[in-house]
XYZ file of C-alpha atoms in Angstrom:
732
model
C -15.190 6.481 -38.174
C -12.424 8.746 -36.840
C -11.601 8.764 -33.097
C -12.855 12.374 -32.894
C -16.237 11.450 -34.405
C -16.414 8.437 -32.067
C -15.880 10.712 -29.073
C -18.617 13.087 -30.246
C -20.982 10.163 -30.826
C -20.251 8.704 -27.351
C -20.717 12.136 -25.782
C -24.113 12.662 -27.463
C -25.338 9.149 -26.666
C -24.479 9.645 -22.970
C -26.060 13.123 -22.849
C -29.531 12.056 -21.544
C -27.970 10.236 -18.578
C -25.730 13.198 -17.756
C -28.637 15.667 -17.965
C -30.673 13.428 -15.646
C -27.762 13.101 -13.205
C -27.082 16.863 -13.299
C -30.727 17.483 -12.370
C -30.605 15.108 -9.380
C -27.320 16.662 -8.175
C -28.835 20.158 -8.414
C -31.576 19.048 -6.008
C -28.873 18.540 -3.377
C -26.729 21.506 -4.379
C -29.562 24.035 -3.969
C -30.316 23.606 -0.226
C -26.715 22.742 0.606
C -25.353 25.818 -1.186
C -27.780 28.084 0.672
C -26.960 26.447 4.009
C -23.170 26.500 3.595
C -23.213 30.180 2.659
C -25.368 31.154 5.646
C -23.242 29.019 7.970
C -20.232 31.025 6.754
C -22.204 34.269 7.389
C -22.098 35.088 3.673
C -25.235 36.000 1.661
C -27.275 32.821 0.902
C -26.863 33.332 -2.840
C -23.047 33.111 -2.476
C -23.185 29.317 -2.185
C -25.298 29.010 -5.344
C -22.977 31.356 -7.264
C -19.943 29.199 -6.435
C -21.804 26.042 -7.538
C -22.869 27.631 -10.836
C -19.431 29.096 -11.619
C -17.722 25.859 -10.554
C -20.027 23.701 -12.667
C -19.394 25.747 -15.820
C -15.649 26.424 -15.440
C -14.692 22.907 -14.317
C -16.796 21.458 -17.155
C -14.718 23.447 -19.657
C -11.226 23.280 -18.113
C -11.325 20.413 -15.563
C -9.317 17.209 -15.586
C -11.752 14.911 -13.767
C -14.658 13.020 -15.305
C -17.543 12.665 -12.854
C -16.526 15.064 -10.049
C -18.932 17.869 -9.116
C -17.586 21.304 -8.137
C -19.148 23.789 -5.736
C -18.944 25.154 -2.173
C -17.292 22.734 0.262
C -18.315 21.579 3.739
C -14.751 21.800 5.026
C -14.453 25.515 4.270
C -17.331 26.670 6.474
C -15.180 27.169 9.569
C -12.296 28.953 7.876
C -14.592 31.172 5.753
C -16.582 32.079 8.854
C -13.382 33.185 10.589
C -12.224 35.094 7.483
C -15.548 36.935 7.039
C -15.726 37.751 10.759
C -12.144 39.041 10.885
C -11.903 40.827 7.517
C -15.456 41.735 6.579
C -17.359 40.396 3.574
C -15.683 42.456 0.818
C -12.160 41.732 2.104
C -13.067 38.053 2.505
C -13.996 37.984 -1.198
C -10.523 39.388 -1.927
C -9.008 36.581 0.203
C -11.061 34.027 -1.762
C -9.730 35.463 -5.041
C -6.129 35.293 -3.766
C -6.649 31.702 -2.605
C -7.951 30.925 -6.110
C -4.741 32.340 -7.578
C -2.647 30.156 -5.223
C -4.663 27.031 -6.132
C -4.207 27.905 -9.811
C -0.440 28.125 -9.221
C -0.487 24.765 -7.397
C -1.922 23.277 -10.571
C 0.668 24.955 -12.818
C 3.518 23.799 -10.555
C 2.095 20.251 -10.596
C 1.499 20.134 -6.855
C -1.383 17.678 -7.089
C 0.638 15.260 -4.961
C 0.386 17.700 -2.017
C -2.179 15.547 -0.204
C 0.255 12.620 -0.110
C 2.517 14.544 2.312
C -0.078 14.592 5.105
C -0.597 11.553 7.341
C -4.022 10.004 6.859
C -5.003 10.142 10.545
C -4.040 13.838 10.751
C -6.266 14.624 7.761
C -9.105 12.664 9.376
C -8.569 14.621 12.598
C -8.652 17.931 10.733
C -11.852 16.965 8.895
C -13.447 15.776 12.138
C -12.586 19.132 13.726
C -14.218 20.914 10.787
C -17.271 18.714 11.331
C -17.447 19.710 15.003
C -17.042 23.389 14.075
C -19.994 23.098 11.686
C -22.087 21.078 14.159
C -21.302 23.293 17.142
C -22.126 26.538 15.341
C -25.302 25.387 13.560
C -26.825 23.166 16.259
C -28.051 26.199 18.194
C -29.709 27.763 15.126
C -31.319 24.388 14.363
C -33.025 24.649 17.757
C -33.959 28.329 17.197
C -31.415 29.677 19.668
C -28.876 32.090 18.166
C -25.836 32.629 20.378
C -22.390 34.206 20.029
C -19.301 32.534 21.484
C -15.656 33.542 21.308
C -14.267 30.019 21.080
C -15.277 27.062 18.883
C -15.283 24.724 21.869
C -17.693 27.049 23.666
C -20.313 26.385 20.977
C -19.998 22.658 21.716
C -20.130 23.148 25.487
C -23.275 25.252 25.102
C -25.226 22.482 23.336
C -26.778 20.977 26.549
C -27.924 24.455 27.612
C -29.480 25.081 24.194
C -31.377 21.772 24.402
C -32.645 22.711 27.860
C -33.568 26.160 26.567
C -35.539 24.646 23.666
C -37.474 22.364 26.007
C -38.772 25.417 27.870
C -39.865 27.604 24.946
C -43.127 29.509 25.493
C -43.033 31.408 22.200
C -45.097 29.562 19.526
C -42.861 30.843 16.709
C -39.714 29.431 18.348
C -41.425 26.091 19.070
C -42.386 25.654 15.404
C -38.897 26.731 14.289
C -37.354 24.132 16.598
C -39.733 21.425 15.356
C -38.738 22.275 11.765
C -35.082 21.767 12.695
C -35.666 18.496 14.586
C -37.856 16.972 11.853
C -35.319 17.982 9.203
C -32.512 16.358 11.189
C -34.626 13.202 11.513
C -35.060 13.123 7.719
C -31.296 13.429 7.230
C -30.590 10.698 9.810
C -33.124 8.084 8.738
C -33.829 8.763 5.058
C -30.938 6.614 3.807
C -32.250 3.668 5.844
C -35.410 3.555 3.702
C -34.308 1.459 0.731
C -37.116 2.610 -1.580
C -36.101 3.495 -5.129
C -39.033 5.910 -5.609
C -38.412 7.932 -2.449
C -34.673 8.026 -3.020
C -35.078 9.531 -6.470
C -35.371 12.823 -4.556
C -32.424 13.350 -2.140
C -33.075 13.977 1.562
C -32.078 17.706 1.503
C -34.567 18.368 -1.294
C -37.338 16.631 0.656
C -36.660 19.117 3.451
C -37.060 21.997 0.978
C -40.254 20.528 -0.530
C -41.867 19.817 2.856
C -40.880 23.255 4.194
C -42.446 25.035 1.218
C -45.520 22.775 1.420
C -45.897 23.583 5.134
C -45.811 27.312 4.336
C -48.450 26.974 1.597
C -50.694 24.933 3.893
C -50.983 27.800 6.359
C -51.348 30.369 3.583
C -53.901 28.611 1.341
C -55.687 26.097 3.608
C -55.524 27.419 7.163
C -55.508 31.089 5.984
C -53.011 31.962 8.700
C -49.508 33.356 8.777
C -46.633 30.891 8.862
C -46.263 30.059 12.605
C -42.451 29.862 12.415
C -40.769 32.954 13.864
C -39.816 35.383 11.073
C -36.251 35.804 12.311
C -35.763 32.077 11.666
C -36.889 32.162 8.026
C -34.446 32.575 5.131
C -34.104 36.217 4.221
C -35.204 37.222 0.717
C -33.127 35.757 -2.091
C -32.546 38.657 -4.500
C -33.525 38.463 -8.147
C -30.866 38.114 -10.858
C -31.139 41.847 -11.626
C -30.723 42.753 -7.950
C -27.783 40.373 -7.563
C -26.012 42.094 -10.445
C -26.924 45.600 -9.214
C -25.892 44.949 -5.584
C -22.862 42.786 -6.308
C -20.292 42.935 -3.493
C -17.016 43.984 -5.078
C -13.882 42.562 -3.439
C -11.909 44.972 -1.280
C -8.124 44.520 -1.449
C -7.313 47.237 1.105
C -6.317 44.605 3.734
C -3.899 42.823 1.414
C -0.885 43.972 3.419
C -2.127 42.664 6.782
C -1.137 39.436 8.515
C -4.762 38.451 9.171
C -5.529 38.714 5.442
C -2.733 36.362 4.375
C -3.315 33.931 7.242
C -6.923 33.665 6.000
C -5.732 33.192 2.406
C -3.330 30.403 3.429
C -5.952 28.678 5.607
C -8.574 28.827 2.832
C -6.058 27.552 0.253
C -4.873 24.686 2.459
C -8.368 23.414 3.271
C -9.721 23.958 -0.261
C -6.813 22.117 -1.893
C -6.823 19.210 0.566
C -10.616 18.808 0.399
C -10.483 18.883 -3.404
C -7.587 16.433 -3.688
C -9.214 13.988 -1.270
C -12.548 14.259 -3.081
C -11.003 13.740 -6.538
C -9.137 10.700 -5.254
C -12.311 9.258 -3.685
C -14.501 9.902 -6.745
C -11.963 8.209 -9.040
C -12.652 5.052 -7.014
C -16.373 5.385 -7.790
C -15.989 5.952 -11.527
C -17.385 2.814 -13.252
C -14.733 3.173 -15.961
C -12.017 3.670 -13.305
C -10.413 6.592 -15.134
C -7.720 8.604 -13.375
C -8.363 12.308 -13.118
C -5.719 14.799 -14.167
C -5.371 16.295 -10.691
C -3.161 19.223 -11.673
C -5.525 20.211 -14.495
C -8.425 20.037 -12.026
C -6.564 22.282 -9.563
C -6.107 24.874 -12.321
C -9.823 24.736 -13.139
C -10.825 24.979 -9.449
C -8.450 27.920 -8.947
C -9.856 29.705 -11.996
C -13.419 29.009 -10.860
C -12.638 30.325 -7.357
C -11.256 33.571 -8.818
C -14.402 34.032 -10.918
C -16.674 33.106 -8.011
C -14.931 35.607 -5.706
C -15.383 38.453 -8.191
C -19.092 37.557 -8.587
C -19.768 37.380 -4.840
C -19.443 33.611 -4.393
C -17.472 31.268 -2.146
C -14.489 29.020 -2.895
C -15.043 26.322 -5.513
C -13.803 22.874 -4.543
C -14.360 19.278 -5.656
C -17.138 17.883 -3.451
C -17.588 14.230 -2.549
C -21.273 14.058 -1.509
C -22.658 15.550 -4.718
C -20.094 13.652 -6.809
C -21.214 10.342 -5.283
C -24.823 11.107 -6.197
C -23.632 12.064 -9.680
C -21.959 8.684 -10.234
C -24.846 6.695 -8.786
C -27.258 8.345 -11.237
C -25.359 7.291 -14.345
C -23.081 10.271 -15.088
C -20.212 9.430 -17.414
C -18.502 12.755 -18.206
C -18.114 16.365 -17.069
C -21.292 17.528 -18.818
C -23.285 16.502 -15.718
C -21.326 19.182 -13.812
C -22.414 21.748 -16.392
C -26.077 20.663 -16.308
C -26.185 20.786 -12.511
C -25.137 24.454 -12.846
C -27.786 25.067 -15.532
C -30.558 23.654 -13.340
C -29.383 25.818 -10.407
C -29.704 28.906 -12.624
C -33.248 27.835 -13.555
C -34.157 27.284 -9.887
C -32.936 30.765 -8.914
C -34.621 32.459 -11.893
C -37.952 30.655 -11.565
C -38.311 29.880 -7.850
C -36.572 32.729 -6.016
C -39.665 33.690 -4.004
C -40.294 30.087 -2.946
C -36.902 29.822 -1.238
C -37.947 32.437 1.340
C -40.493 29.919 2.633
C -37.709 27.636 3.950
C -37.034 27.847 7.727
C -33.436 28.544 8.695
C -33.386 25.666 11.282
C -34.320 23.215 8.498
C -31.265 24.182 6.435
C -29.045 24.176 9.502
C -30.186 20.607 10.230
C -28.599 19.577 6.917
C -25.297 21.092 8.067
C -25.565 19.577 11.559
C -25.913 16.171 9.908
C -22.937 16.963 7.633
C -20.854 17.921 10.664
C -21.890 14.730 12.444
C -20.844 12.607 9.460
C -17.418 14.279 9.417
C -16.884 13.548 13.123
C -19.087 10.509 13.713
C -18.376 8.045 16.552
C -17.922 5.328 13.918
C -14.990 7.283 12.465
C -13.363 7.552 15.904
C -13.979 3.845 16.491
C -12.391 3.008 13.134
C -9.303 5.145 13.855
C -8.899 3.460 17.244
C -9.257 -0.004 15.676
C -6.405 0.774 13.258
C -4.043 1.483 16.140
C -3.685 3.477 19.350
C -0.925 5.593 17.796
C -3.321 6.623 14.990
C -5.897 7.630 17.583
C -3.303 9.872 19.282
C -2.484 11.568 15.942
C -6.186 11.981 15.186
C -7.048 13.353 18.631
C -4.145 15.824 18.810
C -4.980 17.201 15.351
C -8.643 17.463 16.338
C -8.019 19.340 19.604
C -5.383 21.734 18.251
C -7.570 22.562 15.238
C -10.547 23.307 17.493
C -8.555 25.347 19.992
C -6.075 27.222 17.765
C -6.777 26.860 14.049
C -6.714 24.685 10.967
C -3.134 25.272 9.825
C -1.729 24.817 13.334
C -3.876 21.693 13.741
C -2.614 19.913 10.632
C 0.997 20.885 11.470
C 0.508 19.472 14.980
C -0.748 16.234 13.432
C 2.331 15.983 11.209
C 4.705 16.672 14.140
C 2.993 14.105 16.417
C 3.157 11.527 13.616
C 6.906 12.132 13.246
C 7.426 11.800 17.015
C 5.459 8.522 17.105
C 7.463 7.161 14.181
C 10.716 8.061 15.975
C 9.519 6.339 19.172
C 8.437 3.211 17.276
C 11.796 3.041 15.492
C 13.493 3.534 18.889
C 16.324 5.836 17.799
C 16.332 9.331 16.309
C 19.397 8.587 14.146
C 17.785 5.478 12.618
C 14.631 7.423 11.842
C 16.334 10.391 10.139
C 18.743 8.110 8.317
C 15.825 6.303 6.682
C 13.085 8.934 6.508
C 13.920 10.126 2.995
C 14.052 6.575 1.761
C 12.677 4.076 0.597
C 14.781 2.898 -2.264
C 12.063 1.824 -4.686
C 13.072 -0.536 -7.469
C 10.570 -1.487 -10.190
C 11.062 -3.660 -13.251
C 8.966 -5.756 -15.621
C 9.659 -9.448 -15.228
C 11.290 -10.935 -18.310
C 8.978 -12.848 -20.636
C 5.925 -11.895 -18.563
C 3.491 -9.045 -18.275
C 4.088 -8.695 -14.537
C 5.624 -5.713 -12.754
C 7.647 -6.222 -9.607
C 8.257 -3.420 -7.076
C 10.702 -3.832 -4.218
C 10.495 -1.340 -1.329
C 13.441 -1.067 1.060
C 14.202 0.525 4.436
C 11.392 2.866 5.542
C 8.037 3.776 3.953
C 5.864 6.535 5.447
C 3.673 9.478 4.422
C 6.808 11.605 3.968
C 8.323 9.474 1.219
C 5.263 7.630 -0.090
C 5.282 9.811 -3.228
C 8.359 7.894 -4.470
C 6.455 4.613 -4.372
C 3.325 6.261 -5.764
C 5.199 7.572 -8.817
C 6.237 4.008 -9.678
C 2.776 2.535 -9.135
C 1.077 5.247 -11.203
C 3.273 4.331 -14.172
C 1.749 0.820 -14.337
C -1.515 0.363 -16.316
C -4.305 -0.848 -14.029
C -5.090 -3.867 -16.217
C -1.624 -5.356 -15.600
C -0.321 -7.547 -12.763
C 1.899 -5.933 -10.152
C 3.617 -7.270 -7.031
C 4.756 -4.886 -4.275
C 7.295 -6.481 -1.954
C 7.820 -4.988 1.536
C 9.993 -7.844 2.832
C 13.077 -5.575 2.878
C 11.209 -2.638 4.441
C 11.492 -2.325 8.202
C 8.620 0.123 8.687
C 5.363 0.748 6.779
C 2.984 3.360 8.191
C -0.819 3.578 8.204
C -1.002 6.087 5.328
C 0.936 3.730 3.041
C -1.142 0.692 4.056
C -4.362 2.579 3.329
C -3.059 3.598 -0.098
C -2.018 0.019 -0.887
C -5.602 -1.054 -0.229
C -6.854 1.681 -2.588
C -4.532 0.431 -5.338
C -5.749 -3.126 -4.827
C -9.350 -1.991 -5.311
C -8.413 0.061 -8.398
C -6.537 -2.773 -10.120
C -9.265 -5.269 -9.252
C -11.902 -3.082 -10.945
C -9.790 -2.774 -14.111
C -9.089 -6.534 -14.406
C -5.541 -6.131 -13.157
C -3.994 -7.782 -10.131
C -2.242 -5.935 -7.292
C -0.462 -8.138 -4.746
C 1.257 -6.914 -1.573
C 3.782 -9.413 -0.212
C 6.508 -9.466 2.421
C 4.380 -8.249 5.334
C 4.218 -11.697 6.915
C 7.498 -10.828 8.645
C 6.001 -7.648 10.077
C 3.630 -7.314 12.975
C 1.111 -4.835 14.265
C -0.813 -3.894 17.379
C -4.120 -4.215 15.522
C -6.014 -6.665 13.312
C -7.051 -3.827 11.004
C -5.678 -4.151 7.424
C -4.591 -0.476 7.442
C -2.590 -0.806 10.667
C 1.021 0.378 10.848
C 3.543 -2.451 10.259
C 6.918 -2.912 11.909
C 9.357 -5.657 12.874
C 8.106 -6.099 16.437
C 6.522 -9.368 17.588
C 3.083 -8.595 19.055
C 0.786 -11.575 19.717
C -2.797 -11.312 18.502
C -5.773 -13.206 19.906
C -8.853 -13.667 17.755
C -12.171 -14.662 19.317
C -14.783 -16.432 17.240
C -18.271 -16.496 18.727
C -21.254 -17.188 16.464
C -24.432 -15.114 16.724
C -27.872 -16.696 16.918
C -28.444 -16.121 13.204
C -25.099 -17.699 12.392
C -25.984 -20.721 14.534
C -29.253 -21.052 12.590
C -27.340 -20.891 9.315
C -24.961 -23.552 10.609
C -27.946 -25.796 11.402
C -29.451 -25.062 7.978
C -26.191 -26.120 6.344
C -26.357 -29.489 8.087
C -29.992 -30.052 7.085
C -29.379 -29.138 3.425
C -25.921 -30.767 3.179
C -24.204 -27.422 2.539
C -20.815 -26.079 3.566
C -20.948 -23.149 6.011
C -18.175 -20.603 6.633
C -18.771 -17.639 8.945
C -15.404 -15.942 8.320
C -15.033 -12.654 6.467
C -13.467 -12.904 3.017
C -12.194 -9.763 1.303
C -10.955 -11.331 -1.933
C -14.192 -11.691 -3.883
C -12.983 -11.562 -7.460
C -15.964 -13.592 -8.698
C -18.132 -10.464 -8.163
C -15.903 -8.122 -10.178
C -17.745 -8.120 -13.477
C -21.295 -7.608 -12.243
C -22.787 -4.251 -13.274
C -24.385 -3.820 -9.832
C -20.953 -3.360 -8.220
C -19.532 -0.953 -10.818
C -20.182 2.084 -8.602
C -19.965 0.288 -5.257
C -17.106 -0.933 -3.104
C -17.291 -4.467 -1.704
C -15.875 -4.617 1.818
C -16.214 -8.376 2.375
C -18.534 -11.379 2.238
C -19.265 -13.680 5.161
C -21.692 -16.366 6.365
C -21.259 -18.408 3.196
C -23.515 -21.371 2.394
C -22.018 -23.220 -0.580
C -23.254 -26.238 -2.531
C -21.430 -28.638 -4.822
C -17.991 -26.998 -5.033
C -19.466 -23.484 -4.778
C -21.597 -23.899 -7.904
C -24.273 -22.278 -5.744
C -22.820 -19.874 -3.198
C -25.121 -17.904 -0.874
C -23.542 -15.276 1.375
C -24.020 -12.111 3.360
C -22.168 -9.140 1.899
C -21.154 -5.699 3.109
C -20.628 -3.034 0.457
C -20.715 0.754 0.333
C -22.209 3.398 -1.929
C -20.496 6.770 -2.214
C -17.399 7.911 -0.389
C -16.387 10.028 2.571
C -19.363 11.840 4.208
C -21.670 10.529 1.483
C -20.678 6.942 2.193
C -23.498 4.558 3.078
C -22.652 1.021 4.219
C -25.192 -1.606 3.140
C -25.464 -5.267 4.127
C -27.405 -7.720 2.043
C -27.771 -11.425 1.320
C -26.963 -12.604 -2.212
C -26.692 -15.785 -4.233
C -23.982 -16.456 -6.819
C -24.454 -19.265 -9.381
C -21.732 -20.640 -11.638
C -22.990 -21.685 -15.069
C -21.858 -24.545 -17.291
C -21.954 -22.434 -20.441
C -21.800 -18.810 -21.514
C -25.020 -16.781 -21.637
C -25.699 -13.122 -22.598
C -24.971 -10.368 -20.077
C -28.171 -8.784 -18.736
C -29.896 -7.254 -15.713
C -33.490 -8.152 -14.789
C -35.609 -6.214 -12.290
C -39.254 -5.697 -11.506
C -40.537 -2.831 -13.657
C -42.028 0.207 -11.951
C -42.476 3.928 -12.373
C -38.808 4.704 -11.785
C -37.731 2.312 -14.547
C -40.097 4.071 -16.956
C -38.436 7.384 -16.014
C -35.018 5.831 -16.672
C -36.169 5.079 -20.225
C -36.217 8.839 -20.897
C -32.626 9.050 -19.638
C -31.435 6.508 -22.223
C -31.843 3.199 -20.304
C -33.839 1.131 -22.814
C -36.012 -1.800 -21.687
C -35.674 -4.842 -23.976
C -39.108 -6.235 -25.022
C -39.659 -10.007 -25.400
C -41.882 -10.854 -28.367
C -45.177 -12.660 -27.640
C -44.740 -12.112 -23.901
C -46.398 -8.757 -23.251
C -47.122 -9.619 -19.600
C -43.422 -10.306 -18.956
C -42.363 -7.121 -20.789
C -44.816 -5.050 -18.731
C -43.813 -6.572 -15.403
C -40.035 -6.863 -15.849
C -37.305 -4.360 -16.718
C -34.655 -6.056 -18.856
C -31.370 -4.334 -19.734
C -28.316 -5.394 -21.732
C -26.087 -4.366 -24.620
C -26.606 -7.390 -26.902
C -30.368 -7.168 -27.479
C -30.470 -9.876 -30.149
C -28.699 -12.466 -27.976
C -30.796 -11.584 -24.919
C -34.148 -11.931 -26.729
C -33.005 -15.292 -28.105
C -31.946 -16.447 -24.616
C -35.280 -15.567 -22.965
C -37.284 -18.485 -24.362
C -40.764 -19.584 -23.245
C -39.559 -21.756 -20.342
C -37.356 -19.041 -18.867
C -40.015 -16.337 -19.269
C -42.651 -18.560 -17.627
C -40.256 -19.301 -14.761
C -39.801 -15.593 -13.972
C -43.510 -14.872 -14.395
C -44.480 -17.571 -11.882
C -41.910 -16.873 -9.160
C -41.216 -14.036 -6.684
C -39.342 -10.980 -7.951
C -35.573 -10.888 -7.500
C -32.796 -8.772 -8.942
C -31.140 -11.172 -11.402
C -27.925 -10.240 -13.162
C -25.689 -12.130 -15.587
C -22.035 -11.362 -16.280
C -21.951 -14.001 -19.034
C -20.443 -16.783 -16.917
C -22.458 -16.635 -13.712
C -25.578 -15.147 -12.104
C -26.013 -12.805 -9.131
C -29.414 -12.894 -7.414
C -30.769 -10.964 -4.431
C -34.031 -9.581 -3.108
C -34.151 -6.704 -0.639
C -31.020 -4.713 0.180
C -30.847 -6.007 3.731
C -29.800 -9.211 5.441
C -32.242 -12.039 4.789
C -34.021 -14.075 7.432
C -33.527 -17.852 7.559
C -36.862 -18.316 5.773
C -35.829 -15.852 3.051
C -32.461 -17.587 2.703
C -34.227 -20.896 2.037
C -36.505 -19.243 -0.558
C -33.588 -17.514 -2.305
C -31.545 -20.718 -2.410
C -34.476 -22.685 -3.815
C -35.166 -19.991 -6.454
C -31.557 -20.031 -7.609
C -31.349 -23.822 -7.738
C -34.479 -24.083 -9.927
C -33.369 -21.171 -12.151
C -30.038 -22.911 -12.802
C -31.913 -26.068 -13.880
C -34.118 -24.089 -16.294
C -31.118 -22.337 -17.874
C -29.050 -25.496 -18.241
C -31.915 -27.411 -19.870
C -32.162 -24.852 -22.688
């Protein structure tokens, strides 16, 4: 079969999964698109238009694989300013011009633009955007519309709005406030409920469903009007015919003004940075670890933005939250982006009248949560743990962005970073003499498949692109060594990117080693901390918690080895399907038996990236096997697994064991080998023991129960289950 026919066959076979994923993503995109548009003071439909146009155009012309396009969280503040200053029609013209600039960035191969901004400055800018969103929408969430001249004033007014809400006498405002508070609670706590049935529907869509259900209850059961104040309900979403008839045409009359072009530049800067960061993050999530063609994606996003602006929509950017959901639901190519747009069209055509039943505070709660995630205390804590100098960069960028503007804020972050680098290197002449270095030498070691990269002098965000160009030329399934022993200074942005490369190569069966930093020192224990040749002593405290003490006692009783330390190099987990779309941070609290043949441990891993990132801790058991077995995944079968069957995930039946086939969901590529492996003894073992997630990578097993840390009793049960399972398998 020709490669072209193979591609068509693979595309068609993956279609059910991509349709299913596109549907789930559309459930998030609908309420979020409405909310982002209203937060920008654009018509609610504008957010949906940008998602639909983005989904179709990026599907056809894009260079990424599983990235979703649509309206972006980061653009709310700058679009709000543009619409307020220019008016809606002129703002659409600014959006179109920004689309043209993004298109040109793609043609001029400026995809590496994001590499020229220090990581902490970008984090500070995004945190400022989060506070802008939170500050503006928090008041509407509590049914208290206010107008302030300054962004900081919205934040300072929050305590007064809370006090105001506590003293409402108007029933309509009380119900509107309750809708906002309950919606925020759903956004805050929904991810903590690790239930596969509930999580099939994303939290924002639950808010929409419950809001519409609440409205119907009063209409059909209580026979009363909706108690929520009418001014805090979504205004009518126009029909498709009305949208076309009343389409806002862009007005280019302000094209010669300074305010117009300052808006265009601000929109372009934020849209391009948000897109580049999202594409980079989503590439990490891709199970196949493909690299997106960033410049091709910029062209597609620019083209989509131009089309969206002419149709009355917002900027189209690559979005991380919806992309993370897309990956986690089995998407494998850009068709999921297209289907998410198709489902949005169906929602607007079929359910337009239902959307008017959604309270405005409920949608604003989604944006308040988004703003909080962008500027969460955990983010600030993380920045501080990396280094005090990174916190200064972050905080300066944050304050200047809030007080003056986005472009000024990011420039302030760059300038402060340069000043800090000069101070750390002690002399201005030394800094400027080395800033446009490093000298990067790369060669393939003779007679081996290894690549060696030597970095000399000075490596920072300003010259990182030179090192990146070399690293990008190496296939991810090869071995590469990056040597910083001749480099006197390595900044935080470079260290963070080295970690990203290590994760990428590890996922693709390559090996990425960073050496030569043992001669450098840092003010922080964090792996991303800035490195320099200054001796700074570090003191590490090691105090065990009560649970760790219990595990230590358990190890003595069961003759196990116990290690409480965090280990980040966990290559033995690489080839398990469960971790294909997840990032392992570290394992710790290990209980190992007989040379780690049985290895039980706590693990921290994350799903999604950026504001969609959820950190999960669990307890798992890894078992080394004496011989090779088929690769498979075994779970308890339920309603959700039956739904997955329609999306192309086929359950493997075991002959003469109908009870097992009904109770368990068995997946794997080699059906013949798997059915032969599951003999009577093994089937009876699973039928007579508690349910666990059991997964084979061919050479070892991964077993766990609930996605949380196990109690001491549960640890004993898991260890016993694994020990007996190993005996059953090895006696076959």
